[in-house]
Coordinates of C-alpha atoms and ligand atoms in Angstrom, one line a residue:
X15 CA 3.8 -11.2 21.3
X16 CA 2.5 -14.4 19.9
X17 CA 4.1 -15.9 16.5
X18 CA 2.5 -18.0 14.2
X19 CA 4.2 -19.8 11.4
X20 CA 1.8 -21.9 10.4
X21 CA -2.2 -22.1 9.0
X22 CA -3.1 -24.5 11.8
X23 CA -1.1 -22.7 14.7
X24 CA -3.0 -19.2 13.7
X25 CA -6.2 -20.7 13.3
X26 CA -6.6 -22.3 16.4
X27 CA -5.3 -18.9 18.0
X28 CA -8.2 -16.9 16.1
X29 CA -11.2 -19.4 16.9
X30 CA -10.1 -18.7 21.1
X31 CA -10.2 -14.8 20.5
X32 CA -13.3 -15.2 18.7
X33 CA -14.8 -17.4 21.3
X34 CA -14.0 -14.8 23.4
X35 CA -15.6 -11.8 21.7
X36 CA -12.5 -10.0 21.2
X37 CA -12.3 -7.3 18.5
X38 CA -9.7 -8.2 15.6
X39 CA -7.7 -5.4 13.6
X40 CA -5.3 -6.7 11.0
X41 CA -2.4 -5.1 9.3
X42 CA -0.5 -7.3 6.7
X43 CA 2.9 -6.3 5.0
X44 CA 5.7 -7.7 3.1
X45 CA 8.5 -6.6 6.5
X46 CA 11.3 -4.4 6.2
X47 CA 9.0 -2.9 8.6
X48 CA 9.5 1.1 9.3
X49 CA 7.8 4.0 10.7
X50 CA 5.1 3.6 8.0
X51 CA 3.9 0.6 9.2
X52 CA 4.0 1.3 12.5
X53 CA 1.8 3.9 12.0
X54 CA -0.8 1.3 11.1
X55 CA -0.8 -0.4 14.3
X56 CA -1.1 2.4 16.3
X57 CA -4.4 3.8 14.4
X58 CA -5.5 -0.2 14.8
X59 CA -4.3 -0.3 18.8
X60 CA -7.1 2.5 19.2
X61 CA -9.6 0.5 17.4
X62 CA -9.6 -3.1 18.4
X63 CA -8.8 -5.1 21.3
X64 CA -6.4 -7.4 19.7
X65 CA -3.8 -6.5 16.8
X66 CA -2.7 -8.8 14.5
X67 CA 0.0 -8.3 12.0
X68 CA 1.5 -10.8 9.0
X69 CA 4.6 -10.8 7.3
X70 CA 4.9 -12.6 4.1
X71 CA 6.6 -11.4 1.1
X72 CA 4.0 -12.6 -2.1
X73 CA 5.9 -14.1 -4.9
X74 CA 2.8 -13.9 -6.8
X75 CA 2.3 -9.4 -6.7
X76 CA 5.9 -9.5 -8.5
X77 CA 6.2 -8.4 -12.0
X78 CA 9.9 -10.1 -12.3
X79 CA 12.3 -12.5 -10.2
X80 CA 14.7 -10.5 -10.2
X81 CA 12.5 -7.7 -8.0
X82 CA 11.3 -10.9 -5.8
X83 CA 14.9 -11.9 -5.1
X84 CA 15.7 -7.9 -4.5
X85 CA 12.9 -7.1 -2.0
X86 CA 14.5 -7.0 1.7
X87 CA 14.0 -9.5 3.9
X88 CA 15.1 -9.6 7.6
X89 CA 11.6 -11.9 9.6
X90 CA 13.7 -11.4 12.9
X91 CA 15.1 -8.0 13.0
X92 CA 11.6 -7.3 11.9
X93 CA 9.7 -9.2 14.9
X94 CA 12.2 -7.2 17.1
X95 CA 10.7 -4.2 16.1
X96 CA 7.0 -5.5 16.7
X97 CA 7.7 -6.6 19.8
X98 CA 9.3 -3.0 20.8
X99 CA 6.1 -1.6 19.4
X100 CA 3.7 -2.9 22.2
X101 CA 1.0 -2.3 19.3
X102 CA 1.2 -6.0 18.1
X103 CA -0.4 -8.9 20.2
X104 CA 0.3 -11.5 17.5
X105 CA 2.0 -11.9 14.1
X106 CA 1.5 -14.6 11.5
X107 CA 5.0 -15.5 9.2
X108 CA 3.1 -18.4 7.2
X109 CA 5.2 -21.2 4.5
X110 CA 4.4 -20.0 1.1
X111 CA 2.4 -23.7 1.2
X112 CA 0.0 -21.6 4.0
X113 CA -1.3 -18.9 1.5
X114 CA -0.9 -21.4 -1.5
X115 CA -1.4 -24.7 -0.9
X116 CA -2.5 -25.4 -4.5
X117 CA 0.4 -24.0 -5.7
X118 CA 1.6 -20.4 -6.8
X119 CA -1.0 -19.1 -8.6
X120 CA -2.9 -15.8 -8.8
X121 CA -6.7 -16.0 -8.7
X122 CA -8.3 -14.0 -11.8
X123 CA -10.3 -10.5 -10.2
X124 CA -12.3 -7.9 -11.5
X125 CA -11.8 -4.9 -10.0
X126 CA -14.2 -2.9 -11.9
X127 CA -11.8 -1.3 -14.3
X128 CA -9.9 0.1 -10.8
X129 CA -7.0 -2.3 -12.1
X130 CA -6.4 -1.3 -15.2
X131 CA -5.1 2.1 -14.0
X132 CA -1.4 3.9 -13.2
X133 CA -0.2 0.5 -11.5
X134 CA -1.6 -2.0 -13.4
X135 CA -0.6 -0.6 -17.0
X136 CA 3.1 -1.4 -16.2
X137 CA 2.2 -3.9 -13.8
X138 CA 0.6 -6.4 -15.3
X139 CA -1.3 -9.0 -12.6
X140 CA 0.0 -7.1 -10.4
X141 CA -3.0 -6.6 -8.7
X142 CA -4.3 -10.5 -8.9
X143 CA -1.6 -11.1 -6.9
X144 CA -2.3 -8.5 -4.2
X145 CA -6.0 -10.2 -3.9
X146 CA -5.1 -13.5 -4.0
X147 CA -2.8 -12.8 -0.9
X148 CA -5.3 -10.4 1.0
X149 CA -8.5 -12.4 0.3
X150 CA -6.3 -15.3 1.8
X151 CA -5.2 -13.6 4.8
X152 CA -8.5 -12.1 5.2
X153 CA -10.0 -15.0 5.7
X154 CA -7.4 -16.8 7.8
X155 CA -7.1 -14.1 10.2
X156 CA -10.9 -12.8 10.5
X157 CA -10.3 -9.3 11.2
X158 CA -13.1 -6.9 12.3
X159 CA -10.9 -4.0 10.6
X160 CA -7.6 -3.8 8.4
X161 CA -5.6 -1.2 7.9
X162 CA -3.5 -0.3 4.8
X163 CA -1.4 2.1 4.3
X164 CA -2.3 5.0 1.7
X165 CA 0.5 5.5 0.0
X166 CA -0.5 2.4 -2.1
X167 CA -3.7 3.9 -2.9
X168 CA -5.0 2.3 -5.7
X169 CA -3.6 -0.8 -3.6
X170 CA -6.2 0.6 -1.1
X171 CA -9.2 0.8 -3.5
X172 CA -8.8 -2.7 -4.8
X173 CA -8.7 -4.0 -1.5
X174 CA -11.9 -2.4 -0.9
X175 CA -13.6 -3.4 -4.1
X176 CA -12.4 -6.6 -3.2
X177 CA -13.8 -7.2 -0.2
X178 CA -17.2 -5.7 -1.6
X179 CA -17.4 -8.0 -3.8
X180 CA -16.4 -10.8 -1.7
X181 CA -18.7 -9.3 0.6
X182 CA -16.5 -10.1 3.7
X183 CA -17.9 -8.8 6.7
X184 CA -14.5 -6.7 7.5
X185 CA -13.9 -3.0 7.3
X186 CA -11.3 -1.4 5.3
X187 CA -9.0 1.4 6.7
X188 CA -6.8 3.7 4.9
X189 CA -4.1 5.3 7.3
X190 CA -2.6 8.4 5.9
X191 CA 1.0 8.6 4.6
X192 CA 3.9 8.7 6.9
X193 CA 6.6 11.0 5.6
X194 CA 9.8 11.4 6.6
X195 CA 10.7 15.3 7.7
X196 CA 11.5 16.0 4.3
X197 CA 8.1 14.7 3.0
X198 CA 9.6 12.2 1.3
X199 CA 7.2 9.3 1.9
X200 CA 8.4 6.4 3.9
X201 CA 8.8 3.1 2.2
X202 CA 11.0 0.0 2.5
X203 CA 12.4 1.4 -1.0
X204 CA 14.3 4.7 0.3
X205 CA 17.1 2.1 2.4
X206 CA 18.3 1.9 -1.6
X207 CA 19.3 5.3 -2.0
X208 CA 22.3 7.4 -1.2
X209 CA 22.0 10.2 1.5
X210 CA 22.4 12.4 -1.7
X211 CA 19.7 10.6 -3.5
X212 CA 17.1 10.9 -0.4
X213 CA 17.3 14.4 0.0
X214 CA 16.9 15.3 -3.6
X215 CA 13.7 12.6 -3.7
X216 CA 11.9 15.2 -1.2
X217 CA 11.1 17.4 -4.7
X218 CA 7.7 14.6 -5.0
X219 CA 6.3 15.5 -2.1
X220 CA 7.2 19.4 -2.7
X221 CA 5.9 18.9 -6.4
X222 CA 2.5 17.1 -5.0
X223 CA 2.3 20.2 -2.7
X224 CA 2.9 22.6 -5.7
X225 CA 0.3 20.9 -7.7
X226 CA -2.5 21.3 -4.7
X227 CA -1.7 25.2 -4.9
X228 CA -2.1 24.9 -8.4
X229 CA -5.2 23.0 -8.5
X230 CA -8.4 24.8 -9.9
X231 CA -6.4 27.7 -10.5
X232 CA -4.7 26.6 -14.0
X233 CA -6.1 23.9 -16.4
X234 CA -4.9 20.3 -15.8
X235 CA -2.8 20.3 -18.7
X236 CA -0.9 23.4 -17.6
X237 CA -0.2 22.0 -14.6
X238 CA 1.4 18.0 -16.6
X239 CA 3.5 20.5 -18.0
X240 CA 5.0 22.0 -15.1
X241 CA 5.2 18.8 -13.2
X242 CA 7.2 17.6 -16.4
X243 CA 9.4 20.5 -16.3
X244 CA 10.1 20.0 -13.1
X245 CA 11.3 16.6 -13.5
X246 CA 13.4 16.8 -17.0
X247 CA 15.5 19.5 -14.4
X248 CA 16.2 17.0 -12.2
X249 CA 19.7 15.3 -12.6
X250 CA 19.6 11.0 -12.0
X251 CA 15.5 11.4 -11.8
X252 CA 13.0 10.0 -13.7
X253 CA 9.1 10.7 -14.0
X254 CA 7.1 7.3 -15.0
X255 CA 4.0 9.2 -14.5
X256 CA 1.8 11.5 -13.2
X257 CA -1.9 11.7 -13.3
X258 CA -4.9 13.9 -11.3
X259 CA -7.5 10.6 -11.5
X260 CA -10.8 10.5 -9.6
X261 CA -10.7 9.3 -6.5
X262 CA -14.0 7.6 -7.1
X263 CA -12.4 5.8 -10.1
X264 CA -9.1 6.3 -10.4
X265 CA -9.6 7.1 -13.9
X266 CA -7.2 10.3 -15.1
X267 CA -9.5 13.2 -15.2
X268 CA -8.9 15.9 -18.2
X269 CA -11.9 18.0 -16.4
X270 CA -12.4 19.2 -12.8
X271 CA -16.3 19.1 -11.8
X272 CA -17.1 20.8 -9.0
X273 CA -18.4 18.3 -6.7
X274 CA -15.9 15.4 -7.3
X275 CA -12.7 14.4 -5.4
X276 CA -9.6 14.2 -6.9
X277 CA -5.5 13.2 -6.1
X278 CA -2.7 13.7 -7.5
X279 CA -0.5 10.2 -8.1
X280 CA 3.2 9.9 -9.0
X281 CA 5.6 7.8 -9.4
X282 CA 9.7 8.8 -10.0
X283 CA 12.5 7.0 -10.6
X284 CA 15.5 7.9 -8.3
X285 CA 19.1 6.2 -9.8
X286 CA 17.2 2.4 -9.9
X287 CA 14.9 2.9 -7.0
X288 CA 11.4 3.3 -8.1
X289 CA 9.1 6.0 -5.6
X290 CA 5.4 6.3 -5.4
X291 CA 3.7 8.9 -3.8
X292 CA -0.2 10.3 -4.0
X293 CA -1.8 13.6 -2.4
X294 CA -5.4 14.3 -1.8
X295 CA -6.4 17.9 -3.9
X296 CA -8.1 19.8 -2.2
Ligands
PAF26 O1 1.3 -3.4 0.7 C1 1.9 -4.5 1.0 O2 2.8 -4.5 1.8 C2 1.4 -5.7 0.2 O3 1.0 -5.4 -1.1 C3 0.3 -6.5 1.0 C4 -0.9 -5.7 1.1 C5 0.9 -6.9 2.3 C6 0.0 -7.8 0.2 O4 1.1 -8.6 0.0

């Protein structure tokens, strides 16, 4: 597996695979790497003929340095495990100066109203700082595909407004959640909590799952209340929020018309480790 560290090293790298015709799939994270994202490289193995990975934690998508300073960071232990993949044939570990050689600063989006939703009330330029870091990458790395994860959904959807807009010539994936056997989904997040902790977390998944049996059957109110209820009985748990948007939209639906899709988003507070979880209604 190849390793790039720098703009000029990568670049040189892409323009020989492009001279060459290859196909380029692209998966970019933060590391603390785990099943989750493996996942992505294996949908993007099948797909492309070259798969290219980044790691690069985004000062700029942080609400608070205190959360920068807290978010785990191990580059080599995380290279190990691309290499032991086989899925990876090159990863890009760029300076801050790389991805912001003007200085730290998020570009100014609009996402069509997709940003002002579930994430982006209590994370304010949030989501600038996700595309000022994606549109970079995007267009360093040239990928024919990229894949994100969909636990991040609305994550997902501004990405692909983004590159609408931009009207980048590269296709947008969504890979399905990984979950652990409990359900709980994976995420960098559930190393911070005890064994105790983890296994009560796996009520969000069985919640999202209780709310898909419930869906179309009782109103959407009826079913807030439950969800609540369900939450203000767990011990050291705390629901931030839940909402049955659009998927179209994202925008929280009070109304179920028949020929629309909807999901189900949450987010929980476990001791101090904030989880996020989604599931498609159907
Ligand atoms: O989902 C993530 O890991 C990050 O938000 C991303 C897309 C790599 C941008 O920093």
């Amino acid at each position: 597996m190849e390793i790039f560290r720098s703009r000029q090293t990568l670049r040189n790298y892409i323009e020989r695979q492009k001279e060459m015709g290859k196909k380029i799939g692209f998966a970019p994270t933060m590391g603390a790497l785990h099943k989750g994202h493996l996942s992505l490289y294996e949908v993007a193995r099948k797909e492309n003929d070259l798969v290219i990975s980044s790691i690069f934690v985004n000062p700029t998508q942080f609400n608070n340095q205190e959360d920068l300073e807290k978010y785990p960071r191990n580059v080599e232990n995380d290279l190990k495990i691309l290499n032991k993949s086989g899925w990876v044939d090159a990863v890009y570990v760029p300076e801050v100066t790389d991805i912001y050689p003007q200085g730290l600063e998020s570009k100014s989006y609009d996402f069509q109203g997709l940003e002002e939703e579930m994430e982006g009330k209590s994370r304010p330029g949030h989501f600038d700082g996700v595309g000022t870091v994606v549109e970079e990458l995007l267009r360093q790395v040239q990928p024919d595909n990229a894949y994100f994860g969909e636990k991040d959904y609305q994550q997902l959807a501004i990405i692909k407004k983004l590159v609408e807009t931009l009207k980048l010539p590269i296709k947008i994936h969504g890979v399905a959640i990984y979950r652990e056997e409990s359900g709980l989904a994976m995420s960098s997040r559930n190393e911070r909590l005890s064994s105790s902790q983890k296994d009560a977390a796996k009520i969000i998944h069985q919640t999202l799952l209780k709310v898909n049996d419930w869906f179309r059957v009782i109103t959407i109110h009826e079913i807030e209340d439950r969800v609540k209820d369900i939450f203000e009985n767990e011990k050291g748990m705390q629901l931030e929020y839940f909402e049955i948007a659009e998927e179209a939209t994202l925008k929280k639906t009070d109304f179920f018309y028949k020929d629309r899709d909807y999901r189900a988003f949450i987010v929980v507070h476990v001791g101090d480790v904030r989880l996020i979880d989604n599931l498609h209604l159907d």
